[in-house]
PDB file of C-alpha atoms in Angstrom:
ATOM      1  CA  MET H   1     -14.542 -12.340   5.395  1.00  0.00           C
ATOM      2  CA  PRO H   2     -13.160 -10.403   2.418  1.00  0.00           C
ATOM      3  CA  SER H   3     -14.851 -10.335  -0.953  1.00  0.00           C
ATOM      4  CA  ILE H   4     -12.616 -11.966  -3.617  1.00  0.00           C
ATOM      5  CA  GLU H   5     -13.000 -11.419  -7.365  1.00  0.00           C
ATOM      6  CA  LEU H   6     -10.906 -12.617 -10.306  1.00  0.00           C
ATOM      7  CA  LYS H   7     -10.895 -10.855 -13.684  1.00  0.00           C
ATOM      8  CA  ARG H   8      -9.410 -12.053 -16.969  1.00  0.00           C
ATOM      9  CA  GLY H   9      -8.347 -10.237 -20.112  1.00  0.00           C
ATOM     10  CA  LYS H  10      -8.451  -6.536 -20.938  1.00  0.00           C
ATOM     11  CA  ASP H  11     -10.302  -5.700 -17.719  1.00  0.00           C
ATOM     12  CA  ALA H  12      -7.336  -7.041 -15.730  1.00  0.00           C
ATOM     13  CA  LYS H  13      -4.381  -5.736 -17.754  1.00  0.00           C
ATOM     14  CA  GLU H  14      -3.975  -2.242 -16.281  1.00  0.00           C
ATOM     15  CA  ASP H  15      -4.213  -3.482 -12.687  1.00  0.00           C
ATOM     16  CA  ALA H  16      -1.881  -6.396 -13.454  1.00  0.00           C
ATOM     17  CA  PHE H  17       0.733  -3.996 -14.849  1.00  0.00           C
ATOM     18  CA  ALA H  18       0.535  -1.825 -11.717  1.00  0.00           C
ATOM     19  CA  ILE H  19       1.060  -4.837  -9.456  1.00  0.00           C
ATOM     20  CA  ARG H  20       3.949  -6.132 -11.573  1.00  0.00           C
ATOM     21  CA  ARG H  21       5.634  -2.719 -11.434  1.00  0.00           C
ATOM     22  CA  ARG H  22       5.339  -2.647  -7.658  1.00  0.00           C
ATOM     23  CA  VAL H  23       6.366  -6.270  -6.959  1.00  0.00           C
ATOM     24  CA  PHE H  24       8.888  -7.099  -9.660  1.00  0.00           C
ATOM     25  CA  MET H  25      10.414  -3.686 -10.359  1.00  0.00           C
ATOM     26  CA  GLU H  26      10.160  -1.724  -7.107  1.00  0.00           C
ATOM     27  CA  GLU H  27      10.390  -4.573  -4.597  1.00  0.00           C
ATOM     28  CA  GLN H  28      12.596  -7.096  -6.443  1.00  0.00           C
ATOM     29  CA  GLY H  29      14.627  -4.786  -8.678  1.00  0.00           C
ATOM     30  CA  TYR H  30      13.804  -6.164 -12.126  1.00  0.00           C
ATOM     31  CA  GLU H  31      14.194  -3.706 -15.001  1.00  0.00           C
ATOM     32  CA  ASP H  32      12.784  -5.529 -18.045  1.00  0.00           C
ATOM     33  CA  GLU H  33       9.385  -6.490 -16.708  1.00  0.00           C
ATOM     34  CA  PHE H  34       7.205  -5.997 -19.772  1.00  0.00           C
ATOM     35  CA  ASP H  35       7.523  -7.793 -23.101  1.00  0.00           C
ATOM     36  CA  GLU H  36       5.731  -8.619 -26.350  1.00  0.00           C
ATOM     37  CA  ILE H  37       3.910 -11.509 -24.674  1.00  0.00           C
ATOM     38  CA  ASP H  38       1.848  -8.940 -22.768  1.00  0.00           C
ATOM     39  CA  ASP H  39       0.050  -8.075 -26.011  1.00  0.00           C
ATOM     40  CA  ALA H  40      -1.070 -11.664 -26.650  1.00  0.00           C
ATOM     41  CA  CYS H  41      -1.557 -13.321 -23.257  1.00  0.00           C
ATOM     42  CA  ILE H  42      -4.517 -13.621 -20.924  1.00  0.00           C
ATOM     43  CA  HIS H  43      -3.990 -11.253 -17.991  1.00  0.00           C
ATOM     44  CA  ILE H  44      -5.548 -12.155 -14.655  1.00  0.00           C
ATOM     45  CA  ALA H  45      -6.056  -9.876 -11.669  1.00  0.00           C
ATOM     46  CA  LEU H  46      -7.302 -10.755  -8.204  1.00  0.00           C
ATOM     47  CA  TYR H  47      -9.263  -8.233  -6.147  1.00  0.00           C
ATOM     48  CA  ARG H  48      -9.814  -8.274  -2.384  1.00  0.00           C
ATOM     49  CA  ASP H  49     -12.674  -6.042  -1.330  1.00  0.00           C
ATOM     50  CA  GLY H  50     -12.479  -4.239  -4.673  1.00  0.00           C
ATOM     51  CA  GLN H  51      -8.717  -3.547  -4.529  1.00  0.00           C
ATOM     52  CA  ALA H  52      -6.312  -5.244  -6.946  1.00  0.00           C
ATOM     53  CA  VAL H  53      -3.817  -7.266  -4.877  1.00  0.00           C
ATOM     54  CA  GLY H  54      -2.483  -9.918  -7.255  1.00  0.00           C
ATOM     55  CA  CYS H  55      -1.924 -10.790 -10.893  1.00  0.00           C
ATOM     56  CA  ALA H  56      -0.672 -13.433 -13.306  1.00  0.00           C
ATOM     57  CA  ARG H  57      -0.726 -14.226 -17.008  1.00  0.00           C
ATOM     58  CA  THR H  58      -1.043 -17.310 -19.196  1.00  0.00           C
ATOM     59  CA  PHE H  59      -0.534 -18.020 -22.889  1.00  0.00           C
ATOM     60  CA  PRO H  60       0.108 -20.869 -25.324  1.00  0.00           C
ATOM     61  CA  GLU H  61       3.813 -21.432 -26.019  1.00  0.00           C
ATOM     62  CA  GLN H  62       2.986 -21.300 -29.734  1.00  0.00           C
ATOM     63  CA  GLU H  63      -0.247 -20.514 -31.531  1.00  0.00           C
ATOM     64  CA  GLY H  64      -2.507 -23.563 -31.358  1.00  0.00           C
ATOM     65  CA  SER H  65      -0.254 -25.323 -28.831  1.00  0.00           C
ATOM     66  CA  THR H  66      -1.650 -27.461 -26.018  1.00  0.00           C
ATOM     67  CA  ARG H  67       1.358 -26.478 -23.871  1.00  0.00           C
ATOM     68  CA  TRP H  68       0.676 -23.193 -22.091  1.00  0.00           C
ATOM     69  CA  ALA H  69       2.881 -21.055 -19.879  1.00  0.00           C
ATOM     70  CA  VAL H  70       1.956 -19.475 -16.553  1.00  0.00           C
ATOM     71  CA  GLY H  71       3.908 -16.441 -15.467  1.00  0.00           C
ATOM     72  CA  ARG H  72       4.245 -13.091 -13.761  1.00  0.00           C
ATOM     73  CA  VAL H  73       2.438 -14.368 -10.663  1.00  0.00           C
ATOM     74  CA  ALA H  74       2.626 -11.556  -8.115  1.00  0.00           C
ATOM     75  CA  VAL H  75       0.825 -10.611  -4.912  1.00  0.00           C
ATOM     76  CA  LEU H  76       1.278  -7.290  -3.141  1.00  0.00           C
ATOM     77  CA  PRO H  77       3.211  -7.562   0.152  1.00  0.00           C
ATOM     78  CA  GLU H  78       0.223  -6.530   2.259  1.00  0.00           C
ATOM     79  CA  ALA H  79      -1.905  -9.338   0.782  1.00  0.00           C
ATOM     80  CA  ARG H  80       0.532 -12.243   1.068  1.00  0.00           C
ATOM     81  CA  GLU H  81      -0.347 -15.200   3.266  1.00  0.00           C
ATOM     82  CA  GLY H  82      -3.962 -15.081   2.072  1.00  0.00           C
ATOM     83  CA  GLY H  83      -3.729 -17.921  -0.442  1.00  0.00           C
ATOM     84  CA  PHE H  84      -4.048 -15.430  -3.302  1.00  0.00           C
ATOM     85  CA  GLY H  85      -0.996 -16.715  -5.175  1.00  0.00           C
ATOM     86  CA  ARG H  86      -2.528 -20.177  -5.349  1.00  0.00           C
ATOM     87  CA  MET H  87      -5.848 -18.692  -6.507  1.00  0.00           C
ATOM     88  CA  LEU H  88      -4.042 -16.871  -9.310  1.00  0.00           C
ATOM     89  CA  VAL H  89      -2.190 -19.980 -10.473  1.00  0.00           C
ATOM     90  CA  GLU H  90      -5.431 -21.968 -10.388  1.00  0.00           C
ATOM     91  CA  GLU H  91      -7.193 -19.287 -12.456  1.00  0.00           C
ATOM     92  CA  CYS H  92      -4.336 -19.398 -14.989  1.00  0.00           C
ATOM     93  CA  GLU H  93      -4.783 -23.155 -15.159  1.00  0.00           C
ATOM     94  CA  ARG H  94      -8.531 -22.807 -15.771  1.00  0.00           C
ATOM     95  CA  ALA H  95      -7.951 -20.205 -18.494  1.00  0.00           C
ATOM     96  CA  ALA H  96      -5.312 -22.397 -20.139  1.00  0.00           C
ATOM     97  CA  ILE H  97      -7.524 -25.485 -20.002  1.00  0.00           C
ATOM     98  CA  ASP H  98     -10.383 -23.420 -21.490  1.00  0.00           C
ATOM     99  CA  GLY H  99      -7.933 -22.599 -24.308  1.00  0.00           C
ATOM    100  CA  GLY H 100      -7.114 -26.276 -24.906  1.00  0.00           C
ATOM    101  CA  ALA H 101      -4.060 -26.776 -22.689  1.00  0.00           C
ATOM    102  CA  THR H 102      -3.019 -30.262 -21.627  1.00  0.00           C
ATOM    103  CA  GLU H 103       0.371 -29.191 -20.251  1.00  0.00           C
ATOM    104  CA  LEU H 104       1.483 -26.145 -18.289  1.00  0.00           C
ATOM    105  CA  CYS H 105       4.967 -24.816 -17.707  1.00  0.00           C
ATOM    106  CA  LEU H 106       6.472 -21.915 -15.806  1.00  0.00           C
ATOM    107  CA  HIS H 107       9.848 -20.274 -15.266  1.00  0.00           C
ATOM    108  CA  ALA H 108       9.865 -19.840 -11.503  1.00  0.00           C
ATOM    109  CA  GLN H 109      12.195 -18.009  -9.203  1.00  0.00           C
ATOM    110  CA  ALA H 110      14.213 -20.912  -7.766  1.00  0.00           C
ATOM    111  CA  ARG H 111      13.227 -19.990  -4.198  1.00  0.00           C
ATOM    112  CA  LEU H 112       9.584 -20.797  -5.075  1.00  0.00           C
ATOM    113  CA  GLU H 113      10.161 -24.380  -6.264  1.00  0.00           C
ATOM    114  CA  GLY H 114       8.545 -25.870  -3.149  1.00  0.00           C
ATOM    115  CA  TRP H 115       5.523 -23.590  -3.364  1.00  0.00           C
ATOM    116  CA  TYR H 116       4.814 -24.498  -6.991  1.00  0.00           C
ATOM    117  CA  GLY H 117       5.517 -28.136  -6.125  1.00  0.00           C
ATOM    118  CA  LEU H 118       2.584 -28.051  -3.699  1.00  0.00           C
ATOM    119  CA  MET H 119       0.365 -27.273  -6.708  1.00  0.00           C
ATOM    120  CA  GLY H 120       1.659 -30.225  -8.713  1.00  0.00           C
ATOM    121  CA  TYR H 121       4.457 -28.596 -10.713  1.00  0.00           C
ATOM    122  CA  ALA H 122       7.679 -30.566 -11.140  1.00  0.00           C
ATOM    123  CA  ARG H 123      11.075 -29.120 -11.928  1.00  0.00           C
ATOM    124  CA  PHE H 124      12.885 -30.008 -15.135  1.00  0.00           C
ATOM    125  CA  GLY H 125      16.374 -28.877 -16.042  1.00  0.00           C
ATOM    126  CA  GLU H 126      18.977 -27.014 -14.086  1.00  0.00           C
ATOM    127  CA  VAL H 127      18.920 -23.617 -12.392  1.00  0.00           C
ATOM    128  CA  ASP H 128      19.463 -20.847 -14.929  1.00  0.00           C
ATOM    129  CA  TYR H 129      20.190 -17.153 -14.615  1.00  0.00           C
ATOM    130  CA  GLU H 130      18.678 -15.908 -17.861  1.00  0.00           C
ATOM    131  CA  ASP H 131      16.112 -13.676 -16.137  1.00  0.00           C
ATOM    132  CA  GLU H 132      18.180 -10.621 -15.175  1.00  0.00           C
ATOM    133  CA  GLY H 133      20.741 -12.801 -13.420  1.00  0.00           C
ATOM    134  CA  GLN H 134      18.273 -14.172 -10.852  1.00  0.00           C
ATOM    135  CA  PRO H 135      18.167 -17.970 -10.294  1.00  0.00           C
ATOM    136  CA  HIS H 136      15.143 -19.497 -12.038  1.00  0.00           C
ATOM    137  CA  ILE H 137      13.979 -23.017 -12.815  1.00  0.00           C
ATOM    138  CA  TRP H 138      11.599 -24.511 -15.341  1.00  0.00           C
ATOM    139  CA  MET H 139       8.638 -26.444 -13.939  1.00  0.00           C
ATOM    140  CA  GLU H 140       5.774 -28.286 -15.624  1.00  0.00           C
ATOM    141  CA  LYS H 141       2.445 -29.948 -14.927  1.00  0.00           C
ATOM    142  CA  THR H 142       0.044 -32.099 -16.940  1.00  0.00           C
ATOM    143  CA  VAL H 143      -3.628 -31.111 -16.771  1.00  0.00           C
ATOM    144  CA  ALA H 144      -6.868 -32.561 -18.066  1.00  0.00           C
ATOM    145  CA  ALA H 145      -8.336 -30.759 -21.075  1.00  0.00           C
ATOM    146  CA  ALA H 146     -11.846 -29.342 -20.754  1.00  0.00           C
TER     147      ALA H 146
END
């Protein structure tokens, strides 16, 4: 059985950026992957047997807000089907709750609506194309504060 480790914060940022480059830019063709949120969010990286294979980030929508966003969830192709995406979302939720979150939202690729739905996220609004022309939807979830 593989050894699984999750890291948060500065220790995860460099590995998270490498995974995002590979998944979102090289595999999916996004060009504007990095933004100012990267300087203020909590980065999360997941390691299987010491190798970074997944990442995500979370942050409050506004300073002091109890509504937090989850985003940039990515797992390398060779590590998919291992439940790592769910582990990353759950770690984002824990980090957000630790920060005072009572609500979570995310801007998901529309094709992943069912997957996020399995974790309790519900869609709100219509499909939009504001993320480099790719269909995305907004989803949300209420959580219990710590």
